[in-house]
GROMACS .gro file of C-alpha atoms in nm:
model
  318
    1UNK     CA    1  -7.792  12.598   4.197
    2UNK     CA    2  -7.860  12.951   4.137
    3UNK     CA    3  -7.608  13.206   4.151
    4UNK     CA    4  -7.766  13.460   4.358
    5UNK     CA    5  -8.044  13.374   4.575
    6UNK     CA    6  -8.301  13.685   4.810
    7UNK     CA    7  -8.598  13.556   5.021
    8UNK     CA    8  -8.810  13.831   5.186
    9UNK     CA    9  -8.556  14.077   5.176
   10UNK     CA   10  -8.674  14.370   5.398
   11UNK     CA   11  -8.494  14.697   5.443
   12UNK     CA   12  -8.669  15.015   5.680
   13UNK     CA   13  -8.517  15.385   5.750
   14UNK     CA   14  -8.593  15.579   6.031
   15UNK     CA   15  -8.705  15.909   5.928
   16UNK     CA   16  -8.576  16.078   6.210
   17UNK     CA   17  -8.958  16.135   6.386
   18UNK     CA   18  -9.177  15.995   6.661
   19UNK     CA   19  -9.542  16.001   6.703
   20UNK     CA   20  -9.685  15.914   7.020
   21UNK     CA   21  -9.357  15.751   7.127
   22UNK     CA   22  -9.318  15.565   6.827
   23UNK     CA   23  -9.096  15.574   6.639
   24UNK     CA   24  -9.152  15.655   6.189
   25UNK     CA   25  -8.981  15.448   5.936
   26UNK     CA   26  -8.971  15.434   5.549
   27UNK     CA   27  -9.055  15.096   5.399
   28UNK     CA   28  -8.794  15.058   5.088
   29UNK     CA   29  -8.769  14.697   5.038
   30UNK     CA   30  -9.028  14.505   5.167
   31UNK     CA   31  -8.998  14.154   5.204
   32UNK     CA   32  -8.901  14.026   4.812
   33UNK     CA   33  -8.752  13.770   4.656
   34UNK     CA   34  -8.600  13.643   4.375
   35UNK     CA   35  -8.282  13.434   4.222
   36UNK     CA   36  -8.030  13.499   3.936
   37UNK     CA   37  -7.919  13.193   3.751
   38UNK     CA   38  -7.546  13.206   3.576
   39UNK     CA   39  -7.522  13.422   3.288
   40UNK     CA   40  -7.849  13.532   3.331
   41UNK     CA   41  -7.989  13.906   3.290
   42UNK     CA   42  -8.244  14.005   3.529
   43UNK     CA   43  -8.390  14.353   3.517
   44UNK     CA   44  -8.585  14.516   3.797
   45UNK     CA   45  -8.793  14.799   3.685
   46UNK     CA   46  -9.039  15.058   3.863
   47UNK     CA   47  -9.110  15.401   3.911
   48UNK     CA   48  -8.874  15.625   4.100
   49UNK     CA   49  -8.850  15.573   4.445
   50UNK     CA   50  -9.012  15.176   4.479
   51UNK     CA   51  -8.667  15.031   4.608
   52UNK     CA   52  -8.482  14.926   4.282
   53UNK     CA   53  -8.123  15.082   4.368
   54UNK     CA   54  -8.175  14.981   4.764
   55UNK     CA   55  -8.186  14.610   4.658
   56UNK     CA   56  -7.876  14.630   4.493
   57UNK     CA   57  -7.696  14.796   4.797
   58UNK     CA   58  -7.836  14.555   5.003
   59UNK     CA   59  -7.696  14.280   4.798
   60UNK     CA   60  -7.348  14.430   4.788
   61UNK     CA   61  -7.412  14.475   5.243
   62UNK     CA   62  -7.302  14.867   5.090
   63UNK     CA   63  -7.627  14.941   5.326
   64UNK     CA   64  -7.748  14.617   5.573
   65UNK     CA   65  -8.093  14.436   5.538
   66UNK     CA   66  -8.332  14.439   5.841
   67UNK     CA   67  -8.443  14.099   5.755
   68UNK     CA   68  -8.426  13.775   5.514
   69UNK     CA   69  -8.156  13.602   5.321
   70UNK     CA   70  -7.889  13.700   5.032
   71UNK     CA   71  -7.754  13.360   4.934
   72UNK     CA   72  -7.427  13.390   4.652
   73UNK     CA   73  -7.286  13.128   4.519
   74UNK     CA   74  -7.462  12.885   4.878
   75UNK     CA   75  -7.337  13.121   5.146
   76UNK     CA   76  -7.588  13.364   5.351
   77UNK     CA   77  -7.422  13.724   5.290
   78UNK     CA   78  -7.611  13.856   5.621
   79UNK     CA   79  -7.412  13.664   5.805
   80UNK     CA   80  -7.096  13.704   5.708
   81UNK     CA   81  -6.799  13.843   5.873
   82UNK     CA   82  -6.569  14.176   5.693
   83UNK     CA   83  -6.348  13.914   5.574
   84UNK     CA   84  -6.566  13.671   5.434
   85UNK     CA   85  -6.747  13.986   5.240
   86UNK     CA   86  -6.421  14.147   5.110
   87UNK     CA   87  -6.335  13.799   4.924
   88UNK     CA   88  -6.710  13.754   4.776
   89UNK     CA   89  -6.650  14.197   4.712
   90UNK     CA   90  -6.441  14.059   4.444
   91UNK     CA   91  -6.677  13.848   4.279
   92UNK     CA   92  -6.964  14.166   4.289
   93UNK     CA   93  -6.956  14.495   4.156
   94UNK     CA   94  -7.165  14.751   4.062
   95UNK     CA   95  -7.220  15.003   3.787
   96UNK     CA   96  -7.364  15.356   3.923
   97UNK     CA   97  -7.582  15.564   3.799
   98UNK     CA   98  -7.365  15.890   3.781
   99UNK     CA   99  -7.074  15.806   3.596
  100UNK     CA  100  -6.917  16.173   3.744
  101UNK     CA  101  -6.977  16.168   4.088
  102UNK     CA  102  -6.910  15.842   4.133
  103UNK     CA  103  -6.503  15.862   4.001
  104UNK     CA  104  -6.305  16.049   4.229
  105UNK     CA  105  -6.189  16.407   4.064
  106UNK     CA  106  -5.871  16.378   4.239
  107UNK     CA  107  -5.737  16.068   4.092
  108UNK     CA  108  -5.631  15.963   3.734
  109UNK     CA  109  -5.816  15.689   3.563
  110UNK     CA  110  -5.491  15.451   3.645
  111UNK     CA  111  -5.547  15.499   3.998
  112UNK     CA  112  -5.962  15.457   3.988
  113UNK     CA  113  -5.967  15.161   3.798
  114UNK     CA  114  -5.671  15.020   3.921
  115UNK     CA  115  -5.670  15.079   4.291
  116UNK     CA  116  -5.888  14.774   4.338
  117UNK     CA  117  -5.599  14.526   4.226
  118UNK     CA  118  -5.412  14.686   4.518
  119UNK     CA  119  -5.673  14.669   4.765
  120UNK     CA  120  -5.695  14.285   4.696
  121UNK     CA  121  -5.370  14.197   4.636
  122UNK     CA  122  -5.399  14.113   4.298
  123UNK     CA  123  -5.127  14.346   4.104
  124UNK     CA  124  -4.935  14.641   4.159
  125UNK     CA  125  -4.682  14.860   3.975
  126UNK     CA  126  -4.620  14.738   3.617
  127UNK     CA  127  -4.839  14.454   3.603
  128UNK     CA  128  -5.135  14.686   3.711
  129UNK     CA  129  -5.050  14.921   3.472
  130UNK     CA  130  -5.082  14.651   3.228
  131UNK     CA  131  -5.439  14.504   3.340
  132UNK     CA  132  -5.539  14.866   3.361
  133UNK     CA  133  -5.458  14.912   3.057
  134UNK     CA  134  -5.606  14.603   2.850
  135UNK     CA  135  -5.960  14.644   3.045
  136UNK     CA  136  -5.997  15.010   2.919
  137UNK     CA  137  -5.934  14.904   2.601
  138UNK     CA  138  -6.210  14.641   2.641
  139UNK     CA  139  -6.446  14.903   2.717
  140UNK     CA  140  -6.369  15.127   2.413
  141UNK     CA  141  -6.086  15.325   2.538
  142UNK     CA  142  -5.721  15.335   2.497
  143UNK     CA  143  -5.422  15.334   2.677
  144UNK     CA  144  -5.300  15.667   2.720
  145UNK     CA  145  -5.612  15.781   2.870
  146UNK     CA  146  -5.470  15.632   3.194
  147UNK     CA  147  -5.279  15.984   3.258
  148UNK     CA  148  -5.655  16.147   3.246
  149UNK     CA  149  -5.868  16.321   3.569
  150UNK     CA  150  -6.243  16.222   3.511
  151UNK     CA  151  -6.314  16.571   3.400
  152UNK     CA  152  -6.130  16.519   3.051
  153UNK     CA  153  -6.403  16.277   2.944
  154UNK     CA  154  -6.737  16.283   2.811
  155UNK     CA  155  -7.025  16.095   3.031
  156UNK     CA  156  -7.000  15.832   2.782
  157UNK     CA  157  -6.620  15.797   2.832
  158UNK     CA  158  -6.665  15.807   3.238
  159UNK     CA  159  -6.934  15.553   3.233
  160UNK     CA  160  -6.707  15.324   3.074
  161UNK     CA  161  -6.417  15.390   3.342
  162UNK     CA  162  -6.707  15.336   3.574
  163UNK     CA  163  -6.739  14.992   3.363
  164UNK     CA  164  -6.373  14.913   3.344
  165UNK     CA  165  -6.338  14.963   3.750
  166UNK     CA  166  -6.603  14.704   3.793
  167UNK     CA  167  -6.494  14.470   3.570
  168UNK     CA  168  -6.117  14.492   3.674
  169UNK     CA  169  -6.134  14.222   3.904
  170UNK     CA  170  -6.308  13.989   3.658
  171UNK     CA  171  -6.655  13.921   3.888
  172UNK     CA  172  -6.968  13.702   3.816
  173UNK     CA  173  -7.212  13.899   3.911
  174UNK     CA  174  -7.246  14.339   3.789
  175UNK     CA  175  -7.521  14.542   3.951
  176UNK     CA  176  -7.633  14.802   3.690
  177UNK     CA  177  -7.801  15.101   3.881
  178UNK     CA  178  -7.965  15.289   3.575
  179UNK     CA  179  -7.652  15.274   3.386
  180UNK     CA  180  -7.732  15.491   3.110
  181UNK     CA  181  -8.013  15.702   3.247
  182UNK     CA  182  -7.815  15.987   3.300
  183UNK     CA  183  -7.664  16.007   2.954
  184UNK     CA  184  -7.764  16.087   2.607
  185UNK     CA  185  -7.975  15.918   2.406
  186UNK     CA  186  -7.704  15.900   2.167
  187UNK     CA  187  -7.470  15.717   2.399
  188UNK     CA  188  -7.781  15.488   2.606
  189UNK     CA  189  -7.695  15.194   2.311
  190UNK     CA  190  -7.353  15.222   2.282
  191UNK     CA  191  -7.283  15.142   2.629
  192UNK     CA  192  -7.637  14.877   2.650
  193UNK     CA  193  -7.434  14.723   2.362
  194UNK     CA  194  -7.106  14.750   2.517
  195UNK     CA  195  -7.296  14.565   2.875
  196UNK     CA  196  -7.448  14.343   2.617
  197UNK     CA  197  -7.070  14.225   2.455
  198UNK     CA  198  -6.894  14.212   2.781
  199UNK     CA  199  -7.168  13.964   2.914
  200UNK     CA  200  -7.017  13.673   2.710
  201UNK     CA  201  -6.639  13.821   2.735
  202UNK     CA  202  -6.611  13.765   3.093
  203UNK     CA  203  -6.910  13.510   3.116
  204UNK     CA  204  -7.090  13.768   3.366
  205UNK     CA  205  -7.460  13.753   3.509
  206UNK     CA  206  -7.645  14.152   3.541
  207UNK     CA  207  -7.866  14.275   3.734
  208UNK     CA  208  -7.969  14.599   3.593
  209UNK     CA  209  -8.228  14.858   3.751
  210UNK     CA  210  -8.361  15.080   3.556
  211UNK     CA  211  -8.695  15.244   3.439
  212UNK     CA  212  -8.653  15.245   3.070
  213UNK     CA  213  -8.832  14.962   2.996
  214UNK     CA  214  -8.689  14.972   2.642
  215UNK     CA  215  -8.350  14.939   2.793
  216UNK     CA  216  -8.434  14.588   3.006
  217UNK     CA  217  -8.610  14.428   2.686
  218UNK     CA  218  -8.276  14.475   2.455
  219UNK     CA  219  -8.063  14.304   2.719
  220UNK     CA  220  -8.238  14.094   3.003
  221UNK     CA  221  -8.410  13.748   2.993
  222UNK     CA  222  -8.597  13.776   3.254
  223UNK     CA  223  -8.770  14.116   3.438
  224UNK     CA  224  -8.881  14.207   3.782
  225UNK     CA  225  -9.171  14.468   3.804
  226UNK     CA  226  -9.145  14.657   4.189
  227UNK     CA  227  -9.416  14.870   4.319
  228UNK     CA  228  -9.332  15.073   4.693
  229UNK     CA  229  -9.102  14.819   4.818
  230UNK     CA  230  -9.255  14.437   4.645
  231UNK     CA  231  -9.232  14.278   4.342
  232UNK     CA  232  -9.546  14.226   4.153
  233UNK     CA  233  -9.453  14.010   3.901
  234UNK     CA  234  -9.158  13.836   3.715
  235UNK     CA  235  -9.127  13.656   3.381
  236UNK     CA  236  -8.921  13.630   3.128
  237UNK     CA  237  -8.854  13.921   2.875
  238UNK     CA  238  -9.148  13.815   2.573
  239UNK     CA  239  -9.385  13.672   2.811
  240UNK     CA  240  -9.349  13.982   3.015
  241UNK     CA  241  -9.420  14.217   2.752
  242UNK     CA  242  -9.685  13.954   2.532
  243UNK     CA  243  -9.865  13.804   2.825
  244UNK     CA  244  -9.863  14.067   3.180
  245UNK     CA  245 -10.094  13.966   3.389
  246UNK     CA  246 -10.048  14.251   3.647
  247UNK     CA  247 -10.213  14.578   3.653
  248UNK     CA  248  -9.927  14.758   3.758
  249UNK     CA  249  -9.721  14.606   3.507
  250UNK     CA  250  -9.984  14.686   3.255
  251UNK     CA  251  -9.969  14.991   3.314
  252UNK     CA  252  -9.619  15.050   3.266
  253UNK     CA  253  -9.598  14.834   2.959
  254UNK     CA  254  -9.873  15.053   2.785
  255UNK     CA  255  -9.655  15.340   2.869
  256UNK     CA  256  -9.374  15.235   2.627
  257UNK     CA  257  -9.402  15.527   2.392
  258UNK     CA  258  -9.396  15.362   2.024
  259UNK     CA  259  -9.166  15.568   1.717
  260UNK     CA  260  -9.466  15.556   1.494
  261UNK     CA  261  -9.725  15.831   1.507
  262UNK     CA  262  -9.979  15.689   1.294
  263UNK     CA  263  -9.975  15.373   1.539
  264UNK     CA  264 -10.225  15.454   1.864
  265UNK     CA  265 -10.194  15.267   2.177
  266UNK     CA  266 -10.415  15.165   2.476
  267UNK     CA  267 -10.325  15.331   2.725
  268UNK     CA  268 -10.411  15.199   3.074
  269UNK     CA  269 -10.379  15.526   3.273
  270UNK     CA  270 -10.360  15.472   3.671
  271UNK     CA  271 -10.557  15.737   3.852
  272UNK     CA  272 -10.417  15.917   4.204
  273UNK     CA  273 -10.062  15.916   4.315
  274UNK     CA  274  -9.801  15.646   4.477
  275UNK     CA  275  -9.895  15.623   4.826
  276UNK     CA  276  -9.612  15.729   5.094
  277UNK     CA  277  -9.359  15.428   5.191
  278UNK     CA  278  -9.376  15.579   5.539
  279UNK     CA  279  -9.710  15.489   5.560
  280UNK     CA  280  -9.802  15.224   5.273
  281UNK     CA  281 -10.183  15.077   5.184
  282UNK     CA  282 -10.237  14.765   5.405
  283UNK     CA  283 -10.293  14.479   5.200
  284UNK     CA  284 -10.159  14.487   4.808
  285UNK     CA  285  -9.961  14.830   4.803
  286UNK     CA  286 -10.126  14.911   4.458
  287UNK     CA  287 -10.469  14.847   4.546
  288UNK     CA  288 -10.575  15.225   4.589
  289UNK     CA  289 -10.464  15.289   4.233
  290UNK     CA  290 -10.591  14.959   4.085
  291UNK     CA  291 -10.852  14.950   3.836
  292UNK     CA  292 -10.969  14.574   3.905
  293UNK     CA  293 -10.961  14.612   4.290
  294UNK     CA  294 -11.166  14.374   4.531
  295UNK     CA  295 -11.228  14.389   4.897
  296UNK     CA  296 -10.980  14.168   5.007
  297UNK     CA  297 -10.713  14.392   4.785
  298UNK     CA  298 -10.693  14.649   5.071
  299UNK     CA  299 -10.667  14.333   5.329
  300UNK     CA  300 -10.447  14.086   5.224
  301UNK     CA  301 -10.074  14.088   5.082
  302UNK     CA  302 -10.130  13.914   4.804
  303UNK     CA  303  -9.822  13.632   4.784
  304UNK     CA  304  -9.605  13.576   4.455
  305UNK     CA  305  -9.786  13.277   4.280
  306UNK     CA  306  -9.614  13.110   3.997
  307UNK     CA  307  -9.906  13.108   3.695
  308UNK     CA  308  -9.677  12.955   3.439
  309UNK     CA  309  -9.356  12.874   3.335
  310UNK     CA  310  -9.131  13.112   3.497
  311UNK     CA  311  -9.411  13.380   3.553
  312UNK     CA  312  -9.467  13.476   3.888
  313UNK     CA  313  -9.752  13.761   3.960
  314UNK     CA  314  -9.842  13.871   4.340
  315UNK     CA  315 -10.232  13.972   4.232
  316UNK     CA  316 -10.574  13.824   4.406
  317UNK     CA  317 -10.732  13.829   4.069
  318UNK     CA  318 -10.486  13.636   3.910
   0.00000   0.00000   0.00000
């Protein structure tokens, strides 16, 4: 049995205005799915804006789905109660994208990482000192920077108290929202390869969003393309970057940029520019930037098709 299991997942915001009576939403997640075996890696990739960091909200219930299923270890997180959701709270976490502004200022790193032992009875006093302790230095940092305000540290340093608070109550599954996106290039590997370590230390499964797609193909086995609220296609890391099948995907993949500059790539350029998720295409969502488009593109929602082994792709010409 899978770990975590989504079917047609569907998520819309009001946008506060009314036409005719009616009322305007924004489509973020539209209707995916997707499951996350133990100690897997799955990476969901996109451009800005297609939903990535919503899906892993609405896995955590941090934000609540408008439709479909969000099944952890068997039981439907939809539909259950405060309680039931603080105990599984324990078994999820998630790394954010700003590792500043999402520590509090006011607090030293004892208290942010450690708070959560409190909240769930786990430890308090010297024992949480203790765990605090021994899960900082896991992440590359030492003791005494317990005494510390978030402002002492680099963004590397932060992100890793941002990594030690998640991993402080020892969960299966870590949400990764862009982890290193907002840091320097410098720092991006140490803390991929830090993610990368801790996977087998605490026998963890990842989700991590980003849209580096250099990041996802060092660390995930499998990888999720989204495009305005769907997924277009999913397979495993090689097959994903040796045998796309999508447009969309190869699009992105021909993006890449490569450190050589004798070496000259074919580029598959997309023409226009994404379509509004207040009012999306009918039919495929990428049709009106599609190269290979067909009538029934602009008609039809194309449905997620397995085409091999683990390869799914939601395309009418496939």
């Amino acid at each position: 049995m899978a770990l975590l299991e989504v079917h047609q997942l569907s998520k819309r915001f009001p946008v506060g205005r009314w036409i005719f009576s009616k009322k305007i939403y924004l489509h973020a997640v539209d209707g995916i799915s997707f499951h996350l075996d133990e100690n897997e890696t799955l990476g969901l990739v996109g451009e800005s804006g297609c939903g990535k960091s919503t899906v892993c909200k609405l896995i955590l219930r941090l934000i609540e789905p408008d439709e479909g299923e969000i099944l952890f270890k068997g039981t439907d997180l939809c539909r259950a109660d405060s309680e039931t959701m603080r105990l599984f709270r324990r078994e999820m976490q998630i790394i954010f994208q700003d590792p500043y502004s999402s520590l509090n200022p006011r607090k030293q790193v004892e208290a942010i990482v450690g708070d959560p032992l409190e909240v769930h009875g786990i430890a308090k006093g010297r024992k949480k000192r203790e765990m605090v302790a021994k899960i900082l230095e896991k992440v590359g940092l030492r003791p005494e920077h317990m005494a510390r305000y978030p402002h002492e540290f680099s963004g590397g340093q932060r992100q890793r108290i941002g990594i030690a608070r998640a991993l402080i109550l020892n969960p299966k599954l870590l949400l990764a929202d862009e982890p290193v996106s907002a840091l320097d290039v410098s720092i991006q590997a140490q803390i991929i390869n830090l993610l990368d370590g801790l996977k087998e230390d605490f026998n963890l499964s990842y989700i991590i969003v980003s849209h580096d797609l250099g990041v996802v193909e060092h660390v995930c086995d499998r990888i999720a393309v989204m495009y305005l609220g769907r997924i277009v296609e999913i397979a495993s890391d090689r097959d994903l970057y040796d045998n796309h099948k999508h447009p969309y995907t190869k699009a992105l993949i021909s993006a890449v940029p490569i450190p050589d500059p004798l070496v000259k790539k074919n580029r598959h350029l997309l023409k226009g520019e994404v379509p509004s998720s207040i009012t999306p295409p009918s039919g495929c969502h990428f049709h009106p930037r599609c190269p290979e488009r067909m009538g029934e593109c602009s008609k039809l929602v194309p449905e997620l098709r397995e085409i091999g082994p683990k390869h799914w792709v939601a395309c009418h010409r496939i």
